[in-house]
PDB file of C-alpha atoms and ligand atoms in Angstrom:
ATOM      1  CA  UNK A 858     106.593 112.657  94.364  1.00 90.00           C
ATOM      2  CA  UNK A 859     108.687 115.936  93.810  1.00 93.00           C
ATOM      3  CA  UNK A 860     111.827 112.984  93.716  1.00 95.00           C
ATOM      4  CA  UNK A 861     110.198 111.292  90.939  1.00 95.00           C
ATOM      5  CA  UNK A 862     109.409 114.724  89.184  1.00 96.00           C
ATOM      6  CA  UNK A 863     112.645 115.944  89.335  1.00 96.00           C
ATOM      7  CA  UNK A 864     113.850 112.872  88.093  1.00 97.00           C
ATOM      8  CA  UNK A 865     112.073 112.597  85.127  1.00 95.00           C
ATOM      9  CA  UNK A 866     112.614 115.793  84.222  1.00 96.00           C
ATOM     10  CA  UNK A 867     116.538 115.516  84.595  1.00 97.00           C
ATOM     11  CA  UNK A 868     116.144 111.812  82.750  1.00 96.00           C
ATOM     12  CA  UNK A 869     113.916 113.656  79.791  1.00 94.00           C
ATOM     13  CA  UNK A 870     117.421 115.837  79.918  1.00 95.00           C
ATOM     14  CA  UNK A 871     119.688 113.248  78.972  1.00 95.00           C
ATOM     15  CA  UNK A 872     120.808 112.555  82.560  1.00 96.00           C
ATOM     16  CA  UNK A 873     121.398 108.998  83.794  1.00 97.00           C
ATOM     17  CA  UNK A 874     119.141 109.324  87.588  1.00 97.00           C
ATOM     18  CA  UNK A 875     119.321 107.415  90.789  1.00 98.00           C
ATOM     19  CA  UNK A 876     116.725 107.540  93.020  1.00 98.00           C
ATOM     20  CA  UNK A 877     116.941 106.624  96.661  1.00 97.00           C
ATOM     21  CA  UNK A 878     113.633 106.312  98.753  1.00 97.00           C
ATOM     22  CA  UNK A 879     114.075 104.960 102.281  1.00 96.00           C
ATOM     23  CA  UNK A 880     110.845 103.239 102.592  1.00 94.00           C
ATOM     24  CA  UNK A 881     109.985  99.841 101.166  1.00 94.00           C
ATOM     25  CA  UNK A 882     107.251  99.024  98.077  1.00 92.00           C
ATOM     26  CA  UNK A 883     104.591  98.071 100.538  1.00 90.00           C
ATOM     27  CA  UNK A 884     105.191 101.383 102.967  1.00 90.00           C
ATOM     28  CA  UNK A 885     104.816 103.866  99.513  1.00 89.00           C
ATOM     29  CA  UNK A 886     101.079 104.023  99.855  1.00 81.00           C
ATOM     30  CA  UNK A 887      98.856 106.831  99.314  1.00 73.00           C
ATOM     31  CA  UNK A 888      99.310 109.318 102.960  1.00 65.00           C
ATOM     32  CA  UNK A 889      96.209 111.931 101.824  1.00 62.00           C
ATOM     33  CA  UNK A 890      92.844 111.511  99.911  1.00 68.00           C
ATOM     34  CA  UNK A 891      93.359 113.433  96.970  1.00 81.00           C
ATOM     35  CA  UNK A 892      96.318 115.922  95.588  1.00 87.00           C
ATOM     36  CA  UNK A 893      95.978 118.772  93.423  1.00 87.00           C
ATOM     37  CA  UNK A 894      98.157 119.814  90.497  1.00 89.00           C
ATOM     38  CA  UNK A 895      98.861 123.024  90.175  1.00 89.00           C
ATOM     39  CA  UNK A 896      99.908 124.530  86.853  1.00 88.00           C
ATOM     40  CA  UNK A 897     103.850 123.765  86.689  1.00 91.00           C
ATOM     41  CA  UNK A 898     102.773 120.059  88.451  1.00 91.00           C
ATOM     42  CA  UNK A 899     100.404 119.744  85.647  1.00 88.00           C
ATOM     43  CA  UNK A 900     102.301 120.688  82.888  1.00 88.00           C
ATOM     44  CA  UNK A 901     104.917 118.442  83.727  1.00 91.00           C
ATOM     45  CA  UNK A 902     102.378 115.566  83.965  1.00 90.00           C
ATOM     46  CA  UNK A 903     101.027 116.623  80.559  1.00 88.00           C
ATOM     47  CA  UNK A 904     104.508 117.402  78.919  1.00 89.00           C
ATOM     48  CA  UNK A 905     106.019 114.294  80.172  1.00 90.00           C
ATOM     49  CA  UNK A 906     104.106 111.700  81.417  1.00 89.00           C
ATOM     50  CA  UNK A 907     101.537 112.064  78.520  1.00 81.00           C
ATOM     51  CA  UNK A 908      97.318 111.946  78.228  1.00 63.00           C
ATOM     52  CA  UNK A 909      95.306 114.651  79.227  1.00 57.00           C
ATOM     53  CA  UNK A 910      92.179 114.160  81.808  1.00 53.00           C
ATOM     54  CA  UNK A 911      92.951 110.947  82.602  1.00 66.00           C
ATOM     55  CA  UNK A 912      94.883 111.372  85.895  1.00 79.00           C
ATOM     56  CA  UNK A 913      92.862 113.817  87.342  1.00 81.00           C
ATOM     57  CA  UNK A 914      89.744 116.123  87.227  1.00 81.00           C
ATOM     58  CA  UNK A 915      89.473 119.707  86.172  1.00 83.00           C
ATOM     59  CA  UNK A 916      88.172 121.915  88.702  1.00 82.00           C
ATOM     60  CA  UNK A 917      87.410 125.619  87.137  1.00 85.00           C
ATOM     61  CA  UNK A 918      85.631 126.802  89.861  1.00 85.00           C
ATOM     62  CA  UNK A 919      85.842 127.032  93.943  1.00 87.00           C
ATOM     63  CA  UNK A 920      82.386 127.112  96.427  1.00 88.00           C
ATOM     64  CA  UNK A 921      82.681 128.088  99.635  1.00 89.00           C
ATOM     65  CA  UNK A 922      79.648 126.691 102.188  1.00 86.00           C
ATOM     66  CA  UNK A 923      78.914 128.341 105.370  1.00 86.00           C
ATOM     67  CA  UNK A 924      77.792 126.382 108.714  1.00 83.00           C
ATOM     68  CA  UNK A 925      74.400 125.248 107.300  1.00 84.00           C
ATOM     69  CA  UNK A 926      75.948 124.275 104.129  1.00 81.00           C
ATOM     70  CA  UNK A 927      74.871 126.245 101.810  1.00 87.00           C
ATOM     71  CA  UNK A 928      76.678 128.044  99.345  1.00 89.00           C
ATOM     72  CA  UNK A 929      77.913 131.671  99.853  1.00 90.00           C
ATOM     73  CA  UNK A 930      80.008 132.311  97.388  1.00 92.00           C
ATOM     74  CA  UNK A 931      81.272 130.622  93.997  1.00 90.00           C
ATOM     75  CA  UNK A 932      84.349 131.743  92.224  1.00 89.00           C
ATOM     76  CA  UNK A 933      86.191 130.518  88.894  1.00 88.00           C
ATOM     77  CA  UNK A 934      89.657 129.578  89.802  1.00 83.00           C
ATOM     78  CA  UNK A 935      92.252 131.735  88.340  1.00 78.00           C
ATOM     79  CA  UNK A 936      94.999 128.959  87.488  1.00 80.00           C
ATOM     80  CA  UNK A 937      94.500 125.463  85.959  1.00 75.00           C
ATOM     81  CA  UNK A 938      93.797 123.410  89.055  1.00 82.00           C
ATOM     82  CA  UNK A 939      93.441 119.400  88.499  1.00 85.00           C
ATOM     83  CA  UNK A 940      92.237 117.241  91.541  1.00 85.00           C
ATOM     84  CA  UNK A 941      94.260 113.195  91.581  1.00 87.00           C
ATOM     85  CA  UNK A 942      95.254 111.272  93.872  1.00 86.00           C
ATOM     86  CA  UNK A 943      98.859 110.620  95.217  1.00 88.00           C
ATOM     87  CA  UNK A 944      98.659 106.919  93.917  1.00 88.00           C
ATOM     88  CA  UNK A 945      97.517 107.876  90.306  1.00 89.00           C
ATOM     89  CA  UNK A 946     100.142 110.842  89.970  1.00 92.00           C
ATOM     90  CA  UNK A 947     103.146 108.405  91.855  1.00 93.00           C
ATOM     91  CA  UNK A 948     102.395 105.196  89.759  1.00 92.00           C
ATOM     92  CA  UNK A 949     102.239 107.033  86.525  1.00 92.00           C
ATOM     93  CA  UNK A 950     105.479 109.146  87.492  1.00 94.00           C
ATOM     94  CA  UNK A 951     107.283 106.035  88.695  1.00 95.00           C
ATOM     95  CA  UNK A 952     106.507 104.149  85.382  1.00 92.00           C
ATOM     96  CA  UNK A 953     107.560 106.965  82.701  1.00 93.00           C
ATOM     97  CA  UNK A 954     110.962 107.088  85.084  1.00 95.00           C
ATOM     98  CA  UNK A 955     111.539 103.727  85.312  1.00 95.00           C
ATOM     99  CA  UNK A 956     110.430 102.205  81.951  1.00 91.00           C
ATOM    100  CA  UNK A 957     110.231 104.909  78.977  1.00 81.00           C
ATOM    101  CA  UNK A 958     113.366 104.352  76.985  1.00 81.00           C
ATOM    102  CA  UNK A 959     112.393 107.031  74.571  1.00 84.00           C
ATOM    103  CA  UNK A 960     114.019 109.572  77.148  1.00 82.00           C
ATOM    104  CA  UNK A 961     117.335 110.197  76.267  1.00 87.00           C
ATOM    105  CA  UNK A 962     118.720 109.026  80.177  1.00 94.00           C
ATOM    106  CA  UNK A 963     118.035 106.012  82.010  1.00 95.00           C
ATOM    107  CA  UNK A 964     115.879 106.326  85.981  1.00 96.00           C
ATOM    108  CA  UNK A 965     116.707 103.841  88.436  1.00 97.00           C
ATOM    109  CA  UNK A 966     113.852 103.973  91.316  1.00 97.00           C
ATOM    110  CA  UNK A 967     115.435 101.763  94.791  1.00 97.00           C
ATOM    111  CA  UNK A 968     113.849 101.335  97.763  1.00 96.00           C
ATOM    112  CA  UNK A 969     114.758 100.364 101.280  1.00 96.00           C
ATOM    113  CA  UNK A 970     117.660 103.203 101.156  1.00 97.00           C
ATOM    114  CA  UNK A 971     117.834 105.930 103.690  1.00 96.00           C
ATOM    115  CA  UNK A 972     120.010 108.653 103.083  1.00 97.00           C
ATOM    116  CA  UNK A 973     122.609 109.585 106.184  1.00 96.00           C
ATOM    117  CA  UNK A 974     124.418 112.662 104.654  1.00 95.00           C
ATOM    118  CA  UNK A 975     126.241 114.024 101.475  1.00 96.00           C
ATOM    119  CA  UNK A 976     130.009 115.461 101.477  1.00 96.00           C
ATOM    120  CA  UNK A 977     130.726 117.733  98.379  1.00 94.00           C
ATOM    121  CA  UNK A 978     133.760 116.873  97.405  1.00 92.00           C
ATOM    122  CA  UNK A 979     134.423 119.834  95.081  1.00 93.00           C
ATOM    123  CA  UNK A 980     134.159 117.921  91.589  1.00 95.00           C
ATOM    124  CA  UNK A 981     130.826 115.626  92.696  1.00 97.00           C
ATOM    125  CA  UNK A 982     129.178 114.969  95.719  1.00 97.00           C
ATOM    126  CA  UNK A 983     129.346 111.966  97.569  1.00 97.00           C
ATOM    127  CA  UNK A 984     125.655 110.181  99.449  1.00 97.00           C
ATOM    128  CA  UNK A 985     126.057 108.054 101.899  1.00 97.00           C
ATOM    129  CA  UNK A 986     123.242 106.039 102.752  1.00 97.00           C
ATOM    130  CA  UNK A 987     122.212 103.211 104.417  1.00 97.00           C
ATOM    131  CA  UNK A 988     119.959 100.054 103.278  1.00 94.00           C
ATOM    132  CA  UNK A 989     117.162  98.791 104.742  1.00 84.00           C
ATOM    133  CA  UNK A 990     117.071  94.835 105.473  1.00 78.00           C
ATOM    134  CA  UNK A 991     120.911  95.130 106.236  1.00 86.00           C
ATOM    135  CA  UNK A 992     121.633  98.351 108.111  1.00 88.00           C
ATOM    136  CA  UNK A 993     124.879  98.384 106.264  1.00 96.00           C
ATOM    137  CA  UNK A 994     126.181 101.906 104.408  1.00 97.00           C
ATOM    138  CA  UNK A 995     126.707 102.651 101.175  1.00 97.00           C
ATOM    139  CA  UNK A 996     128.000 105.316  99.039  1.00 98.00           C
ATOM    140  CA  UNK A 997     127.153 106.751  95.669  1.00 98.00           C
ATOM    141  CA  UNK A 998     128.797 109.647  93.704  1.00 97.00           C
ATOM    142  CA  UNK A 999     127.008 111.878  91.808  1.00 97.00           C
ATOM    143  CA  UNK A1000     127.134 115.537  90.029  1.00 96.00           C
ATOM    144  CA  UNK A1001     124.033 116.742  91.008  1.00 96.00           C
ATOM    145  CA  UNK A1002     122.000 115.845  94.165  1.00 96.00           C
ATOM    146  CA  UNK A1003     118.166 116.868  94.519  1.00 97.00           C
ATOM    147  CA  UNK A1004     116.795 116.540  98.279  1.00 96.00           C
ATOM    148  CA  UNK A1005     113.270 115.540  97.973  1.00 96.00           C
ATOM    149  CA  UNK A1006     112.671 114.472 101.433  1.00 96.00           C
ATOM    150  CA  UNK A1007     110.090 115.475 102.838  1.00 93.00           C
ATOM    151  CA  UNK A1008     109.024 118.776 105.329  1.00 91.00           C
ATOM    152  CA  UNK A1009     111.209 117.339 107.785  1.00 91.00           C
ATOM    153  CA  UNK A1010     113.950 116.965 105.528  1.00 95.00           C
ATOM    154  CA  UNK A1011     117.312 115.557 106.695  1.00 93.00           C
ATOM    155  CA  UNK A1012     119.503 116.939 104.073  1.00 93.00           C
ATOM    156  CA  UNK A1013     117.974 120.306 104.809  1.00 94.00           C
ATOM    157  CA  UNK A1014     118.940 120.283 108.588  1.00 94.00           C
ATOM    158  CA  UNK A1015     122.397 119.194 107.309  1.00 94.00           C
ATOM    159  CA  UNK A1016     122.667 122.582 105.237  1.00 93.00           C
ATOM    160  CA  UNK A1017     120.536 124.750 107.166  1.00 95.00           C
ATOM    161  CA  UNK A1018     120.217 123.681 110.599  1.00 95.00           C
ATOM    162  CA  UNK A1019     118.953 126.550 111.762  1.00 96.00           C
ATOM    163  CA  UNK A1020     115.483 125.995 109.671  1.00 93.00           C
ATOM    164  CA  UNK A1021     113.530 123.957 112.306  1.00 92.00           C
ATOM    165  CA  UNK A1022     109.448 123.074 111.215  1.00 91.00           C
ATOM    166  CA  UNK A1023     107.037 124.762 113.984  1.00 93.00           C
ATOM    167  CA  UNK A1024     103.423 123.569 115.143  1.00 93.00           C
ATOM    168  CA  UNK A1025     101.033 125.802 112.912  1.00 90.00           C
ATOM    169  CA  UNK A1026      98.713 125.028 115.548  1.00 89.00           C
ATOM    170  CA  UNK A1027      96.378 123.025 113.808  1.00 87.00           C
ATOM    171  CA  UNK A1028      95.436 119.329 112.537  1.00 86.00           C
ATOM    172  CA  UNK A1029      93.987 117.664 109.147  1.00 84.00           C
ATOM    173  CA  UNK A1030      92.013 114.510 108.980  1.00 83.00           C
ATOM    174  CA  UNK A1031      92.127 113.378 105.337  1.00 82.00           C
ATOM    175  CA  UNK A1032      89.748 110.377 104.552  1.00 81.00           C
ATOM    176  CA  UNK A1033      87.950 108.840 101.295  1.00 79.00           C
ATOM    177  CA  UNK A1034      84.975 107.389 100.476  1.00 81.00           C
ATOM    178  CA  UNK A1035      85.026 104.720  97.639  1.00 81.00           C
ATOM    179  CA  UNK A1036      82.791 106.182  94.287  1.00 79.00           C
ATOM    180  CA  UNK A1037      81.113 102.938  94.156  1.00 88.00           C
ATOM    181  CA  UNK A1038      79.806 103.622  98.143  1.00 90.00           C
ATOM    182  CA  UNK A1039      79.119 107.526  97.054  1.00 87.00           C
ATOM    183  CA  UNK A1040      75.274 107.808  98.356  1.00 88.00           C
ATOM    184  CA  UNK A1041      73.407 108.970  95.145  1.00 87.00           C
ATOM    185  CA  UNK A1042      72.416 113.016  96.617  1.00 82.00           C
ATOM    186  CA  UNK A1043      76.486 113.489  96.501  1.00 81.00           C
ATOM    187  CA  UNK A1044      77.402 111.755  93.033  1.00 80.00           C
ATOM    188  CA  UNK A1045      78.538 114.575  91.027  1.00 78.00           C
ATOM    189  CA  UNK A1046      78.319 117.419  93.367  1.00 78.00           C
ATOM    190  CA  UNK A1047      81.934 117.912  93.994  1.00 78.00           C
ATOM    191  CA  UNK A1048      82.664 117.594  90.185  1.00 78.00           C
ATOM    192  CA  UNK A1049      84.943 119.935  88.654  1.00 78.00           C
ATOM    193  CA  UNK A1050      84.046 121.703  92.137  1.00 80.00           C
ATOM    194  CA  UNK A1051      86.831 122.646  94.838  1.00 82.00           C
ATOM    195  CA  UNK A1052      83.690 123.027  97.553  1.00 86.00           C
ATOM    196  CA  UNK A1053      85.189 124.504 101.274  1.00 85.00           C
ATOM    197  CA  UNK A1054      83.002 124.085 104.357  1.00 85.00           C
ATOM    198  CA  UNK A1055      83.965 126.617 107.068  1.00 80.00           C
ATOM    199  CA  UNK A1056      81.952 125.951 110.080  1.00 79.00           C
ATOM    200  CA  UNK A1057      83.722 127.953 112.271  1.00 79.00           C
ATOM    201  CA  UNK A1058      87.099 127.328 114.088  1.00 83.00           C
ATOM    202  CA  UNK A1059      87.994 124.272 111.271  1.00 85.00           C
ATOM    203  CA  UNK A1060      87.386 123.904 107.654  1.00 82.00           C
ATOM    204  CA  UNK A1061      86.580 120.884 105.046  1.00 85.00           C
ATOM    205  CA  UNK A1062      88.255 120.940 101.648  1.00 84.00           C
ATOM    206  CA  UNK A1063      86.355 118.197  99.572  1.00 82.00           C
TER     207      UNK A1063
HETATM  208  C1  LIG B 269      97.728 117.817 104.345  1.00 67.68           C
HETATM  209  C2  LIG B 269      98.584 118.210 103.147  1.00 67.68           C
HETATM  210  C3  LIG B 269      98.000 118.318 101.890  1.00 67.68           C
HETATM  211  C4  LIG B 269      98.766 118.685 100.780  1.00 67.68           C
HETATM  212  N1  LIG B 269      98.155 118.752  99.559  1.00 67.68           N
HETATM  213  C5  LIG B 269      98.879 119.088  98.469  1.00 67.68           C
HETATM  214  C6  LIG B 269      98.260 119.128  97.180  1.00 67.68           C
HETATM  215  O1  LIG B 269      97.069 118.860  97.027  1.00 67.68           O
HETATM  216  N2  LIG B 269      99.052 119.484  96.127  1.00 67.68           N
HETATM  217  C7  LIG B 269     100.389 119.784  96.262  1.00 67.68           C
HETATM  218  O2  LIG B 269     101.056 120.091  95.255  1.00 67.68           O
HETATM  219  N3  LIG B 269     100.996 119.736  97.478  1.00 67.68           N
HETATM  220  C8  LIG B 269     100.280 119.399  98.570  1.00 67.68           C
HETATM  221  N4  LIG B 269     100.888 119.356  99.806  1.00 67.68           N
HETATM  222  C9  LIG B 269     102.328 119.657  99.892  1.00 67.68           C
HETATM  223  C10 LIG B 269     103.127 118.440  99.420  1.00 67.68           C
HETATM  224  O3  LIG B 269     102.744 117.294 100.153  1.00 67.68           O
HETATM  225  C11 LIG B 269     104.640 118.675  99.597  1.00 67.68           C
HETATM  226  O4  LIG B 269     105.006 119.902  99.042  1.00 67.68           O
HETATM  227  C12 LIG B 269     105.399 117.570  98.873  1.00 67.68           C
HETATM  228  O5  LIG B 269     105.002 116.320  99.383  1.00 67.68           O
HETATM  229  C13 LIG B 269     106.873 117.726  99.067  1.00 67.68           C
HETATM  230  O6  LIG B 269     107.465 116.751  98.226  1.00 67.68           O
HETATM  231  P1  LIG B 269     108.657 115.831  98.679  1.00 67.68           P
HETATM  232  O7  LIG B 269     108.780 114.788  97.602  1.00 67.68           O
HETATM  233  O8  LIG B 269     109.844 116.673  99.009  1.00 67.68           O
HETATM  234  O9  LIG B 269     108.206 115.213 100.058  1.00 67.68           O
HETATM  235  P2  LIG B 269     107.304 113.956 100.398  1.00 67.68           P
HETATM  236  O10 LIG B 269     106.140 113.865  99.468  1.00 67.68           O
HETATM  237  O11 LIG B 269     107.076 114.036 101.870  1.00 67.68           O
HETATM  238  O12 LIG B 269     108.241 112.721 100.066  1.00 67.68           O
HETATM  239  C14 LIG B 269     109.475 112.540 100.738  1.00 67.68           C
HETATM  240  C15 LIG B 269     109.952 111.151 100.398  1.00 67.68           C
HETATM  241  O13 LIG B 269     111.284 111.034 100.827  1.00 67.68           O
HETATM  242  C16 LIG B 269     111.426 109.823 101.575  1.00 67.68           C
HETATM  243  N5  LIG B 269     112.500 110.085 102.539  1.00 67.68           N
HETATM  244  C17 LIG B 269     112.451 110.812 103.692  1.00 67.68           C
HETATM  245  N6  LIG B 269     113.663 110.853 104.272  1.00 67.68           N
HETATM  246  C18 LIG B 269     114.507 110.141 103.462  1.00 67.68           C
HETATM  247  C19 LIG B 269     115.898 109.832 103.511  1.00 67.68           C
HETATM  248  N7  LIG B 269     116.679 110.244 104.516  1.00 67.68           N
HETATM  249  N8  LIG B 269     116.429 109.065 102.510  1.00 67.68           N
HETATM  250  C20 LIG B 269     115.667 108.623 101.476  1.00 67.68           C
HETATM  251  N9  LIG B 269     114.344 108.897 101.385  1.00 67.68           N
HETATM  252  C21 LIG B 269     113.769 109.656 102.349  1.00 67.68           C
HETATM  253  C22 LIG B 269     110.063 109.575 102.213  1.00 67.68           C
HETATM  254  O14 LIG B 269     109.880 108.201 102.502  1.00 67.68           O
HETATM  255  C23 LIG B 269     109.135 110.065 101.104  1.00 67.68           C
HETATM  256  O15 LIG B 269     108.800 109.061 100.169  1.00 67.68           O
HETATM  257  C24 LIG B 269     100.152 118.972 100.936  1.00 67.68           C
HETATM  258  C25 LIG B 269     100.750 118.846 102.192  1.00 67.68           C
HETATM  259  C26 LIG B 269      99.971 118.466 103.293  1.00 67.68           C
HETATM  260  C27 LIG B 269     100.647 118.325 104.644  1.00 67.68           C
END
């Protein structure tokens, strides 16, 4: 999503925006269980995408349980935290980019296009990439490019090789349960809630 972002905030700029995602529709599917704004994500959303509460939750405060689950400590959160979900924040960001023609530049949003490299060429830079259902490579010129690839970033290695990603030396298991199948004892306990379970030697963010 930090593509889309920077796209609509370059389009809300004036600027006419490309963007190149190398998966396809049905592959851009939520990867986590829920995503948290933090202030600048959430002022963007608010600024520029519009509404208030309706793409997320407010969480003002954090809990922290110990082994037998009960609470140790609660603490207000010091910055404006709101808890979505990758699919509400990407649809919503896709939609403004694509469609609002308010915005004084136009968003183009293709898929199936995996970028190989850039070459500056001094007055614009040149992406090559290559599309999906016919392997064959493309370029595009533009005056700006923003990498928004991912941790394991191609463009990055291209600039700064020497920037490899390192085991941290530990795993995350992200899963959701469907509000409608919520038993009743948990409806509303995580509300407006960032609750952490540390059993010992892992931890649960809910
Ligand atoms: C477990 C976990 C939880 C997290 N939770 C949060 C959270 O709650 N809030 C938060 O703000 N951050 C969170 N983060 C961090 C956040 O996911 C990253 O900072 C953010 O995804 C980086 O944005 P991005 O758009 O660069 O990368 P990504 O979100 O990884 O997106 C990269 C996109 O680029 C595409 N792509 C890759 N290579 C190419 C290529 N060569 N050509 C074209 N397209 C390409 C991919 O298909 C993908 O769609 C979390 C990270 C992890 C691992």
């Amino acid at each position: 999503v930090a593509g889309l972002m920077h796209g609509l905030v370059l389009k809300a700029l004036g600027q006419n925006v490309l963007v190149l995602e190398s998966r396809q529709p049905s592959e851009l599917k939520a990867q986590a269980a829920g995503l948290s704004l933090g202030p600048h994500a959430y002022e963007l959303m608010k600024t520029l995408v519009g509404g208030n509460d309706v793409y997320g939750l407010h969480n003002p405060a954090s809990q922290i349980l110990d082994k037998g689950s009960n609470v140790v400590v609660e603490l207000p959160i010091s910055t404006a935290v709101m808890t979505s979900s990758w699919s509400v924040v990407f649809d919503r960001l896709k939609s403004k980019f694509e469609m609002d023609e308010e915005l004084k530049g136009s968003g183009i949003y293709e898929t199936g296009k995996r970028v190989i490299g850039t070459d500056d060429t001094g007055t614009s830079v040149s992406v090559h990439y290559r599309e999906g259902d016919s392997g064959s490579e493309k370029t595009v010129t533009a005056k700006l490019v923003v990498a928004a690839d991912g941790c394991r970033s191609s463009i990055r290695q291209q600039f700064v090789p020497e920037v490899q990603t390192k085991y941290a030396g530990y795993l995350a298991w992200r899963g959701c349960v469907a509000e409608t199948e919520t038993p009743e004892a948990l409806k509303g306990a995580f509300e407006g809630k960032l609750v952490m379970h540390m059993p010992g030697g892992s931890y649960i963010l809910a």
